[in-house]
Amino acid sequence: MLFTADHDEPRRILQKFIAAEINPFVDEWEEAGQFPSHELFKKLGNLGFLGLNKPVEFGGQGLDYSYALMMAEELGAIHCGGVPMAIGVQTDMATPALARFGSDEVRREFLTPAIAGDAVACIGVSEPGAGSDVASIKTNARSDGDDYVINGGKMWITNGVKADWICLLANTSDGQVHRNKSLICVPMRTKGVEVARKLDKMGMRSSDTAQIFFDNVRVPKRNRIGEEGMGFTYQMVQFQEERLWGAAACLKAHEYIIAETIEYTRNRKAFGKTILDNQVVHFKLAEMQTEVELLRALIYRAAEALIAGEDVTRLATMAKLKAGRLGRELTDACLQFWGGMGFMNETHVSRAYRDSRLTSIGGGADEVMLTVLCKMMGTLPGAK
């Protein structure tokens, strides 16, 4: 069993925190286009939620991945996508490789404050010309004695406006594209780092997303995570947790929209009966609830395999693909049942419709997930 009685208390604490410290302010943060990340992360850090499965010696709880998955699932109860995504970047996207492969020195400098909530982290992989195609990034870190000198730019960086440091993927040599990259922790206040602009997004409105430039940014090589040239491999490992997190965070969000749609259609009448009384409506909602449970089963299976030390690339990829597709279908169907009110920004279903669209793009587009699966199945033309 993935979850036990030991998960009940942290789950209850997190649910209480979300209800008191996040949901009452979501509408305000969505309107502002940002939320107080340093303040909120510090509160989460004080409760131990930013390092549930991180090493104890750096401030983490030292628990297995099931606790991180529990947290991701509960964050789906937040009434927007932007805030949970920002938290997920901190816990499951910018820090897993650092926690697993970083030296003690670099973990003390960057991981410890991230776990404590004293520093906000972001992950720098995507570029204007290289989103899902990670191997094609152009940002480079040239060796200069004991330092790297970084030039290039990153795009669509969640937490990028307010971040204290970035886990940056850069080319550190001219070798093969899968063996010439390194992950480097770069303080955002370093000379030459420029947050060029805060991006205006269709959804995920409450999260700050940035375009960042690096102009002769000098950082010590000791800031590198693990071995030079292993950055692509480390990032692919890190993607497993990111994709599982992204899928798990959808579960309660989807269930909430289904429940709200049931309540609304039960009380709205047309042509002499409630909208819910139409078979096309209650059948579709039952089908969507079934799909959520199927996705949950896949995620839990992947999590159990990850805890057992198995490579979960296949299952995590499937979960990410399914979560994105389901989010698009479910929110579209529910919005339709809300009629004109579904098109109003004041409704949660409208927000969910906009926010859920990113799941099929961020962390690897659907088409990349399908390519990965076809390679593993041996059905991709030209793949060995």
mmCIF file of C-alpha atoms in Angstrom:
data_model
loop_
_atom_site.group_PDB
_atom_site.id
_atom_site.type_symbol
_atom_site.label_atom_id
_atom_site.label_comp_id
_atom_site.label_asym_id
_atom_site.label_seq_id
_atom_site.Cartn_x
_atom_site.Cartn_y
_atom_site.Cartn_z
ATOM 1 C CA MET A 1 0.000 0.000 0.000
ATOM 2 C CA LEU A 2 1.427 3.389 -1.026
ATOM 3 C CA PHE A 3 -0.141 5.435 1.770
ATOM 4 C CA THR A 4 -0.375 4.361 5.413
ATOM 5 C CA ALA A 5 -1.607 5.852 8.676
ATOM 6 C CA ASP A 6 1.739 7.679 8.895
ATOM 7 C CA HIS A 7 0.646 9.882 6.008
ATOM 8 C CA ASP A 8 -2.570 10.981 7.720
ATOM 9 C CA GLU A 9 -1.151 13.678 9.992
ATOM 10 C CA PRO A 10 1.012 15.495 7.424
ATOM 11 C CA ARG A 11 -1.895 15.269 4.984
ATOM 12 C CA ARG A 12 -4.252 16.831 7.560
ATOM 13 C CA ILE A 13 -1.738 19.600 8.345
ATOM 14 C CA LEU A 14 -1.298 20.409 4.653
ATOM 15 C CA GLN A 15 -5.054 20.424 4.032
ATOM 16 C CA LYS A 16 -5.521 22.827 6.942
ATOM 17 C CA PHE A 17 -2.707 25.048 5.667
ATOM 18 C CA ILE A 18 -4.185 25.218 2.166
ATOM 19 C CA ALA A 19 -7.620 26.073 3.538
ATOM 20 C CA ALA A 20 -6.312 28.834 5.829
ATOM 21 C CA GLU A 21 -3.211 30.242 4.133
ATOM 22 C CA ILE A 22 -3.736 29.770 0.393
ATOM 23 C CA ASN A 23 -7.298 29.376 -0.905
ATOM 24 C CA PRO A 24 -8.701 32.530 0.740
ATOM 25 C CA PHE A 25 -6.128 34.590 -1.192
ATOM 26 C CA VAL A 26 -6.036 32.821 -4.552
ATOM 27 C CA ASP A 27 -8.429 35.199 -6.320
ATOM 28 C CA GLU A 28 -6.359 38.173 -5.153
ATOM 29 C CA TRP A 29 -3.115 36.551 -6.319
ATOM 30 C CA GLU A 30 -4.604 35.598 -9.668
ATOM 31 C CA GLU A 31 -5.671 39.207 -10.201
ATOM 32 C CA ALA A 32 -2.210 40.468 -9.213
ATOM 33 C CA GLY A 33 -0.430 37.985 -11.462
ATOM 34 C CA GLN A 34 1.813 36.824 -8.618
ATOM 35 C CA PHE A 35 1.749 35.570 -5.045
ATOM 36 C CA PRO A 36 4.065 36.242 -2.066
ATOM 37 C CA SER A 37 6.328 33.264 -2.750
ATOM 38 C CA HIS A 38 8.995 34.027 -0.148
ATOM 39 C CA GLU A 39 6.402 34.433 2.593
ATOM 40 C CA LEU A 40 4.420 31.345 1.602
ATOM 41 C CA PHE A 41 7.494 29.161 1.044
ATOM 42 C CA LYS A 42 8.859 30.117 4.458
ATOM 43 C CA LYS A 43 5.634 28.959 6.102
ATOM 44 C CA LEU A 44 5.768 25.686 4.157
ATOM 45 C CA GLY A 45 9.442 25.306 5.051
ATOM 46 C CA ASN A 46 8.695 25.797 8.739
ATOM 47 C CA LEU A 47 6.166 22.958 8.500
ATOM 48 C CA GLY A 48 8.709 20.703 6.773
ATOM 49 C CA PHE A 49 6.861 20.443 3.460
ATOM 50 C CA LEU A 50 9.647 21.677 1.176
ATOM 51 C CA GLY A 51 11.922 18.740 1.903
ATOM 52 C CA LEU A 52 9.763 15.735 2.697
ATOM 53 C CA ASN A 53 11.965 13.289 0.776
ATOM 54 C CA LYS A 54 15.195 15.296 0.958
ATOM 55 C CA PRO A 55 18.248 14.324 3.087
ATOM 56 C CA VAL A 56 17.973 15.041 6.810
ATOM 57 C CA GLU A 57 21.500 16.463 6.967
ATOM 58 C CA PHE A 58 20.390 19.354 4.749
ATOM 59 C CA GLY A 59 17.142 20.053 6.578
ATOM 60 C CA GLY A 60 14.877 17.527 4.882
ATOM 61 C CA GLN A 61 12.607 14.946 6.484
ATOM 62 C CA GLY A 62 14.354 11.940 4.920
ATOM 63 C CA LEU A 63 11.048 10.268 4.019
ATOM 64 C CA ASP A 64 10.359 8.172 0.953
ATOM 65 C CA TYR A 65 8.793 9.499 -2.237
ATOM 66 C CA SER A 66 5.250 8.570 -1.174
ATOM 67 C CA TYR A 67 5.196 11.640 1.080
ATOM 68 C CA ALA A 68 6.202 13.929 -1.779
ATOM 69 C CA LEU A 69 3.461 12.364 -3.901
ATOM 70 C CA MET A 70 0.944 12.878 -1.097
ATOM 71 C CA MET A 71 1.890 16.536 -1.027
ATOM 72 C CA ALA A 72 1.570 16.898 -4.806
ATOM 73 C CA GLU A 73 -1.892 15.357 -4.711
ATOM 74 C CA GLU A 74 -3.057 17.627 -1.870
ATOM 75 C CA LEU A 75 -1.754 20.718 -3.648
ATOM 76 C CA GLY A 76 -4.366 19.958 -6.296
ATOM 77 C CA ALA A 77 -6.932 21.237 -3.795
ATOM 78 C CA ILE A 78 -5.596 24.761 -4.270
ATOM 79 C CA HIS A 79 -8.124 26.697 -6.339
ATOM 80 C CA CYS A 80 -5.686 27.599 -9.109
ATOM 81 C CA GLY A 81 -2.801 25.986 -10.969
ATOM 82 C CA GLY A 82 -0.159 28.675 -10.568
ATOM 83 C CA VAL A 83 0.567 28.393 -6.845
ATOM 84 C CA PRO A 84 0.903 24.598 -6.742
ATOM 85 C CA MET A 85 3.085 24.711 -9.843
ATOM 86 C CA ALA A 86 5.417 27.213 -8.181
ATOM 87 C CA ILE A 87 5.665 25.015 -5.093
ATOM 88 C CA GLY A 88 6.269 21.967 -7.271
ATOM 89 C CA VAL A 89 9.149 23.721 -9.013
ATOM 90 C CA GLN A 90 10.755 24.235 -5.606
ATOM 91 C CA THR A 91 10.270 20.671 -4.384
ATOM 92 C CA ASP A 92 10.216 18.405 -7.436
ATOM 93 C CA MET A 93 11.762 20.220 -10.389
ATOM 94 C CA ALA A 94 14.648 22.472 -9.320
ATOM 95 C CA THR A 95 15.997 20.436 -6.404
ATOM 96 C CA PRO A 96 15.815 16.636 -7.001
ATOM 97 C CA ALA A 97 19.086 16.462 -8.981
ATOM 98 C CA LEU A 98 20.786 18.742 -6.471
ATOM 99 C CA ALA A 99 19.658 16.549 -3.577
ATOM 100 C CA ARG A 100 20.725 13.338 -5.335
ATOM 101 C CA PHE A 101 23.948 14.293 -7.127
ATOM 102 C CA GLY A 102 25.211 17.547 -5.605
ATOM 103 C CA SER A 103 28.308 17.814 -3.426
ATOM 104 C CA ASP A 104 27.815 18.485 0.271
ATOM 105 C CA GLU A 105 29.139 22.007 -0.248
ATOM 106 C CA VAL A 106 26.697 22.917 -3.009
ATOM 107 C CA ARG A 107 23.811 21.263 -1.163
ATOM 108 C CA ARG A 108 24.542 23.294 1.966
ATOM 109 C CA GLU A 109 24.627 26.495 -0.067
ATOM 110 C CA PHE A 110 21.530 25.953 -2.213
ATOM 111 C CA LEU A 111 19.453 22.975 -1.033
ATOM 112 C CA THR A 112 19.361 23.811 2.678
ATOM 113 C CA PRO A 113 17.813 27.287 2.233
ATOM 114 C CA ALA A 114 15.410 25.940 -0.397
ATOM 115 C CA ILE A 115 14.160 23.298 2.043
ATOM 116 C CA ALA A 116 13.885 25.861 4.845
ATOM 117 C CA GLY A 117 11.926 28.242 2.626
ATOM 118 C CA ASP A 118 14.629 30.888 2.940
ATOM 119 C CA ALA A 119 15.304 30.836 -0.804
ATOM 120 C CA VAL A 120 13.077 30.459 -3.852
ATOM 121 C CA ALA A 121 14.435 28.218 -6.618
ATOM 122 C CA CYS A 122 13.692 27.931 -10.324
ATOM 123 C CA ILE A 123 14.761 25.511 -13.043
ATOM 124 C CA GLY A 124 16.406 26.812 -16.222
ATOM 125 C CA VAL A 125 16.108 24.340 -19.093
ATOM 126 C CA SER A 126 13.789 25.761 -21.777
ATOM 127 C CA GLU A 127 14.953 28.384 -24.255
ATOM 128 C CA PRO A 128 13.139 30.281 -27.035
ATOM 129 C CA GLY A 129 14.462 27.762 -29.563
ATOM 130 C CA ALA A 130 14.610 24.691 -27.327
ATOM 131 C CA GLY A 131 11.607 23.809 -25.194
ATOM 132 C CA SER A 132 10.853 20.111 -25.196
ATOM 133 C CA ASP A 133 13.994 19.517 -27.327
ATOM 134 C CA VAL A 134 16.389 19.726 -24.370
ATOM 135 C CA ALA A 135 19.406 18.535 -26.367
ATOM 136 C CA SER A 136 19.215 21.676 -28.548
ATOM 137 C CA ILE A 137 19.810 24.287 -25.827
ATOM 138 C CA LYS A 138 22.370 26.972 -26.729
ATOM 139 C CA THR A 139 23.196 28.522 -23.334
ATOM 140 C CA ASN A 140 26.859 27.809 -22.689
ATOM 141 C CA ALA A 141 29.154 27.833 -19.680
ATOM 142 C CA ARG A 142 32.751 28.328 -20.806
ATOM 143 C CA SER A 143 35.530 27.056 -18.558
ATOM 144 C CA ASP A 144 37.814 29.803 -17.224
ATOM 145 C CA GLY A 145 40.124 28.516 -14.505
ATOM 146 C CA ASP A 146 38.028 27.609 -11.475
ATOM 147 C CA ASP A 147 34.967 29.365 -12.891
ATOM 148 C CA TYR A 148 32.320 29.018 -15.568
ATOM 149 C CA VAL A 149 31.424 32.060 -17.658
ATOM 150 C CA ILE A 150 27.790 31.720 -18.753
ATOM 151 C CA ASN A 151 26.148 33.292 -21.787
ATOM 152 C CA GLY A 152 22.700 32.678 -23.221
ATOM 153 C CA GLY A 153 19.069 32.898 -22.209
ATOM 154 C CA LYS A 154 16.191 30.914 -20.730
ATOM 155 C CA MET A 155 12.462 31.210 -21.381
ATOM 156 C CA TRP A 156 9.207 30.353 -19.574
ATOM 157 C CA ILE A 157 10.954 30.084 -16.186
ATOM 158 C CA THR A 158 8.444 29.566 -13.371
ATOM 159 C CA ASN A 159 9.476 31.449 -10.186
ATOM 160 C CA GLY A 160 12.030 33.245 -12.360
ATOM 161 C CA VAL A 161 11.066 36.787 -11.360
ATOM 162 C CA LYS A 162 11.426 36.215 -7.624
ATOM 163 C CA ALA A 163 13.913 33.330 -7.513
ATOM 164 C CA ASP A 164 17.093 33.505 -5.444
ATOM 165 C CA TRP A 165 18.876 30.855 -7.524
ATOM 166 C CA ILE A 166 18.388 28.887 -10.709
ATOM 167 C CA CYS A 167 19.266 25.268 -11.449
ATOM 168 C CA LEU A 168 20.679 25.986 -14.899
ATOM 169 C CA LEU A 169 21.290 23.498 -17.691
ATOM 170 C CA ALA A 170 24.101 24.736 -19.930
ATOM 171 C CA ASN A 171 26.573 23.376 -22.480
ATOM 172 C CA THR A 172 29.972 23.046 -20.801
ATOM 173 C CA SER A 173 31.793 21.561 -23.805
ATOM 174 C CA ASP A 174 31.475 21.111 -27.569
ATOM 175 C CA GLY A 175 30.950 17.359 -27.375
ATOM 176 C CA GLN A 176 27.919 15.220 -28.182
ATOM 177 C CA VAL A 177 24.677 16.973 -27.259
ATOM 178 C CA HIS A 178 23.725 14.367 -24.670
ATOM 179 C CA ARG A 179 27.158 14.455 -23.013
ATOM 180 C CA ASN A 180 28.190 18.106 -23.135
ATOM 181 C CA LYS A 181 25.764 19.601 -20.626
ATOM 182 C CA SER A 182 25.982 20.323 -16.908
ATOM 183 C CA LEU A 183 23.567 21.479 -14.234
ATOM 184 C CA ILE A 184 24.877 24.535 -12.384
ATOM 185 C CA CYS A 185 23.406 26.414 -9.421
ATOM 186 C CA VAL A 186 23.519 30.128 -10.247
ATOM 187 C CA PRO A 187 22.543 32.825 -7.718
ATOM 188 C CA MET A 188 20.125 35.186 -9.451
ATOM 189 C CA ARG A 189 21.847 38.246 -8.018
ATOM 190 C CA THR A 190 25.103 37.392 -9.777
ATOM 191 C CA LYS A 191 26.403 40.145 -12.065
ATOM 192 C CA GLY A 192 25.207 39.601 -15.619
ATOM 193 C CA VAL A 193 21.952 37.789 -14.729
ATOM 194 C CA GLU A 194 19.028 39.795 -16.059
ATOM 195 C CA VAL A 195 15.338 39.053 -15.598
ATOM 196 C CA ALA A 196 14.326 40.568 -18.926
ATOM 197 C CA ARG A 197 10.592 40.472 -18.407
ATOM 198 C CA LYS A 198 7.719 38.906 -16.525
ATOM 199 C CA LEU A 199 5.701 36.944 -19.065
ATOM 200 C CA ASP A 200 1.962 37.418 -19.566
ATOM 201 C CA LYS A 201 0.320 33.987 -19.657
ATOM 202 C CA MET A 202 -3.069 32.619 -20.677
ATOM 203 C CA GLY A 203 -3.327 30.619 -17.467
ATOM 204 C CA MET A 204 -1.362 29.909 -14.287
ATOM 205 C CA ARG A 205 -1.809 33.636 -13.686
ATOM 206 C CA SER A 206 -0.672 33.681 -10.040
ATOM 207 C CA SER A 207 2.784 32.261 -10.774
ATOM 208 C CA ASP A 208 5.585 34.556 -11.914
ATOM 209 C CA THR A 209 7.188 33.384 -15.147
ATOM 210 C CA ALA A 210 10.282 35.033 -16.597
ATOM 211 C CA GLN A 211 12.574 35.368 -19.554
ATOM 212 C CA ILE A 212 16.165 35.463 -18.282
ATOM 213 C CA PHE A 213 19.424 36.484 -19.968
ATOM 214 C CA PHE A 214 22.986 35.586 -18.952
ATOM 215 C CA ASP A 215 25.743 37.961 -20.050
ATOM 216 C CA ASN A 216 29.245 36.802 -19.043
ATOM 217 C CA VAL A 217 27.915 35.472 -15.735
ATOM 218 C CA ARG A 218 30.810 34.137 -13.702
ATOM 219 C CA VAL A 219 30.172 31.395 -11.137
ATOM 220 C CA PRO A 220 32.577 28.981 -9.428
ATOM 221 C CA LYS A 221 32.749 25.467 -10.814
ATOM 222 C CA ARG A 222 32.016 24.183 -7.327
ATOM 223 C CA ASN A 223 28.388 25.250 -8.030
ATOM 224 C CA ARG A 224 28.077 22.445 -10.588
ATOM 225 C CA ILE A 225 25.787 19.562 -9.641
ATOM 226 C CA GLY A 226 27.657 16.266 -9.902
ATOM 227 C CA GLU A 227 29.962 15.502 -12.807
ATOM 228 C CA GLU A 228 30.620 17.789 -15.751
ATOM 229 C CA GLY A 229 28.860 16.579 -18.882
ATOM 230 C CA MET A 230 26.207 14.633 -16.953
ATOM 231 C CA GLY A 231 23.641 17.422 -16.900
ATOM 232 C CA PHE A 232 21.413 15.984 -19.621
ATOM 233 C CA THR A 233 21.295 12.621 -17.829
ATOM 234 C CA TYR A 234 20.616 14.262 -14.458
ATOM 235 C CA GLN A 235 17.835 16.340 -15.998
ATOM 236 C CA MET A 236 16.203 13.276 -17.540
ATOM 237 C CA VAL A 237 16.197 11.659 -14.078
ATOM 238 C CA GLN A 238 14.823 14.880 -12.604
ATOM 239 C CA PHE A 239 12.075 14.864 -15.234
ATOM 240 C CA GLN A 240 10.717 11.600 -13.796
ATOM 241 C CA GLU A 241 9.779 13.334 -10.546
ATOM 242 C CA GLU A 242 8.606 16.474 -12.352
ATOM 243 C CA ARG A 243 6.263 14.539 -14.609
ATOM 244 C CA LEU A 244 4.865 12.444 -11.775
ATOM 245 C CA TRP A 245 4.355 15.601 -9.736
ATOM 246 C CA GLY A 246 2.536 17.271 -12.618
ATOM 247 C CA ALA A 247 0.204 14.313 -13.027
ATOM 248 C CA ALA A 248 -0.487 13.898 -9.296
ATOM 249 C CA ALA A 249 -1.270 17.590 -8.831
ATOM 250 C CA CYS A 250 -4.102 17.210 -11.352
ATOM 251 C CA LEU A 251 -6.070 14.611 -9.416
ATOM 252 C CA LYS A 252 -7.822 16.667 -6.745
ATOM 253 C CA ALA A 253 -8.064 19.628 -9.090
ATOM 254 C CA HIS A 254 -10.045 17.494 -11.533
ATOM 255 C CA GLU A 255 -12.240 16.054 -8.783
ATOM 256 C CA TYR A 256 -13.004 19.542 -7.491
ATOM 257 C CA ILE A 257 -14.157 20.713 -10.926
ATOM 258 C CA ILE A 258 -16.342 17.607 -11.319
ATOM 259 C CA ALA A 259 -17.919 18.219 -7.896
ATOM 260 C CA GLU A 260 -18.532 21.907 -8.650
ATOM 261 C CA THR A 261 -20.057 21.016 -11.998
ATOM 262 C CA ILE A 262 -22.395 18.484 -10.389
ATOM 263 C CA GLU A 263 -23.542 21.085 -7.883
ATOM 264 C CA TYR A 264 -24.067 23.769 -10.537
ATOM 265 C CA THR A 265 -25.905 21.531 -13.008
ATOM 266 C CA ARG A 266 -28.076 20.119 -10.228
ATOM 267 C CA ASN A 267 -29.361 23.619 -9.475
ATOM 268 C CA ARG A 268 -29.563 25.042 -12.996
ATOM 269 C CA LYS A 269 -32.719 24.302 -14.977
ATOM 270 C CA ALA A 270 -33.436 24.359 -18.700
ATOM 271 C CA PHE A 271 -36.463 23.062 -20.598
ATOM 272 C CA GLY A 272 -38.252 22.004 -17.430
ATOM 273 C CA LYS A 273 -35.520 19.927 -15.779
ATOM 274 C CA THR A 274 -32.094 20.335 -14.275
ATOM 275 C CA ILE A 275 -29.056 20.209 -16.546
ATOM 276 C CA LEU A 276 -27.778 17.269 -14.503
ATOM 277 C CA ASP A 277 -30.876 15.235 -15.360
ATOM 278 C CA ASN A 278 -29.746 15.052 -18.980
ATOM 279 C CA GLN A 279 -28.115 11.674 -19.569
ATOM 280 C CA VAL A 280 -25.330 13.202 -21.665
ATOM 281 C CA VAL A 281 -24.343 15.270 -18.619
ATOM 282 C CA HIS A 282 -24.438 12.743 -15.784
ATOM 283 C CA PHE A 283 -22.956 10.013 -17.971
ATOM 284 C CA LYS A 284 -20.076 12.272 -19.022
ATOM 285 C CA LEU A 285 -19.331 13.259 -15.423
ATOM 286 C CA ALA A 286 -19.299 9.594 -14.397
ATOM 287 C CA GLU A 287 -16.925 8.841 -17.246
ATOM 288 C CA MET A 288 -14.618 11.700 -16.226
ATOM 289 C CA GLN A 289 -14.568 10.542 -12.588
ATOM 290 C CA THR A 290 -13.605 7.072 -13.808
ATOM 291 C CA GLU A 291 -10.761 8.543 -15.871
ATOM 292 C CA VAL A 292 -9.444 10.389 -12.813
ATOM 293 C CA GLU A 293 -9.360 7.136 -10.844
ATOM 294 C CA LEU A 294 -7.562 5.356 -13.675
ATOM 295 C CA LEU A 295 -4.964 8.132 -13.758
ATOM 296 C CA ARG A 296 -4.564 7.894 -9.976
ATOM 297 C CA ALA A 297 -3.903 4.144 -10.235
ATOM 298 C CA LEU A 298 -1.213 4.730 -12.873
ATOM 299 C CA ILE A 299 0.455 7.439 -10.788
ATOM 300 C CA TYR A 300 0.443 5.296 -7.652
ATOM 301 C CA ARG A 301 1.921 2.365 -9.572
ATOM 302 C CA ALA A 302 4.697 4.603 -10.898
ATOM 303 C CA ALA A 303 5.371 5.977 -7.414
ATOM 304 C CA GLU A 304 5.666 2.496 -5.939
ATOM 305 C CA ALA A 305 8.149 1.567 -8.655
ATOM 306 C CA LEU A 306 10.158 4.746 -8.024
ATOM 307 C CA ILE A 307 10.337 3.974 -4.307
ATOM 308 C CA ALA A 308 11.537 0.468 -5.184
ATOM 309 C CA GLY A 309 14.427 2.022 -7.142
ATOM 310 C CA GLU A 310 13.114 1.163 -10.584
ATOM 311 C CA ASP A 311 13.410 3.300 -13.714
ATOM 312 C CA VAL A 312 9.940 4.803 -14.073
ATOM 313 C CA THR A 313 10.513 6.724 -17.303
ATOM 314 C CA ARG A 314 7.820 4.726 -19.084
ATOM 315 C CA LEU A 315 5.166 4.998 -16.373
ATOM 316 C CA ALA A 316 5.911 8.645 -15.528
ATOM 317 C CA THR A 317 5.735 9.514 -19.221
ATOM 318 C CA MET A 318 2.388 7.745 -19.558
ATOM 319 C CA ALA A 319 1.049 9.516 -16.469
ATOM 320 C CA LYS A 320 2.152 12.913 -17.723
ATOM 321 C CA LEU A 321 0.632 12.265 -21.153
ATOM 322 C CA LYS A 322 -2.661 11.042 -19.709
ATOM 323 C CA ALA A 323 -2.893 13.901 -17.194
ATOM 324 C CA GLY A 324 -2.510 16.493 -19.934
ATOM 325 C CA ARG A 325 -5.028 14.892 -22.247
ATOM 326 C CA LEU A 326 -7.541 14.311 -19.446
ATOM 327 C CA GLY A 327 -7.207 17.872 -18.189
ATOM 328 C CA ARG A 328 -8.110 19.225 -21.606
ATOM 329 C CA GLU A 329 -11.087 16.886 -22.079
ATOM 330 C CA LEU A 330 -12.455 17.178 -18.555
ATOM 331 C CA THR A 331 -12.319 20.945 -18.196
ATOM 332 C CA ASP A 332 -13.743 21.441 -21.685
ATOM 333 C CA ALA A 333 -16.679 19.130 -20.948
ATOM 334 C CA CYS A 334 -17.402 20.685 -17.563
ATOM 335 C CA LEU A 335 -17.132 24.234 -18.889
ATOM 336 C CA GLN A 336 -19.700 23.351 -21.565
ATOM 337 C CA PHE A 337 -22.151 22.197 -18.904
ATOM 338 C CA TRP A 338 -21.794 25.552 -17.123
ATOM 339 C CA GLY A 339 -22.993 27.314 -20.270
ATOM 340 C CA GLY A 340 -22.486 31.072 -20.284
ATOM 341 C CA MET A 341 -21.174 31.081 -16.711
ATOM 342 C CA GLY A 342 -18.413 28.726 -17.766
ATOM 343 C CA PHE A 343 -17.063 31.446 -20.026
ATOM 344 C CA MET A 344 -16.810 33.899 -17.133
ATOM 345 C CA ASN A 345 -13.409 34.377 -15.473
ATOM 346 C CA GLU A 346 -15.097 34.451 -12.067
ATOM 347 C CA THR A 347 -15.786 30.699 -12.177
ATOM 348 C CA HIS A 348 -13.268 28.061 -11.143
ATOM 349 C CA VAL A 349 -14.073 25.963 -14.191
ATOM 350 C CA SER A 350 -12.926 28.790 -16.464
ATOM 351 C CA ARG A 351 -9.659 29.083 -14.535
ATOM 352 C CA ALA A 352 -9.160 25.314 -14.613
ATOM 353 C CA TYR A 353 -9.762 25.302 -18.362
ATOM 354 C CA ARG A 354 -6.951 27.838 -18.855
ATOM 355 C CA ASP A 355 -4.574 26.430 -16.251
ATOM 356 C CA SER A 356 -4.851 22.764 -17.237
ATOM 357 C CA ARG A 357 -3.764 23.474 -20.804
ATOM 358 C CA LEU A 358 -0.139 23.777 -19.697
ATOM 359 C CA THR A 359 0.065 20.141 -18.568
ATOM 360 C CA SER A 360 0.252 19.005 -22.202
ATOM 361 C CA ILE A 361 3.117 21.448 -22.869
ATOM 362 C CA GLY A 362 5.323 22.003 -19.807
ATOM 363 C CA GLY A 363 7.840 19.372 -18.747
ATOM 364 C CA GLY A 364 7.766 17.902 -22.250
ATOM 365 C CA ALA A 365 4.921 18.279 -24.747
ATOM 366 C CA ASP A 366 2.490 15.428 -25.460
ATOM 367 C CA GLU A 367 4.280 14.734 -28.712
ATOM 368 C CA VAL A 368 7.573 14.273 -26.852
ATOM 369 C CA MET A 369 5.890 11.911 -24.384
ATOM 370 C CA LEU A 370 4.587 9.874 -27.318
ATOM 371 C CA THR A 371 8.041 9.833 -28.922
ATOM 372 C CA VAL A 372 9.612 8.569 -25.694
ATOM 373 C CA LEU A 373 7.011 5.818 -25.414
ATOM 374 C CA CYS A 374 7.408 4.804 -29.055
ATOM 375 C CA LYS A 375 11.178 4.545 -28.599
ATOM 376 C CA MET A 376 10.661 2.289 -25.600
ATOM 377 C CA MET A 377 8.153 0.205 -27.556
ATOM 378 C CA GLY A 378 10.483 -0.096 -30.538
ATOM 379 C CA THR A 379 7.938 1.436 -32.915
ATOM 380 C CA LEU A 380 9.639 4.776 -33.677
ATOM 381 C CA PRO A 381 10.954 4.847 -37.264
ATOM 382 C CA GLY A 382 14.736 5.026 -37.343
ATOM 383 C CA ALA A 383 15.176 4.421 -33.611
ATOM 384 C CA LYS A 384 17.429 1.612 -32.472
#
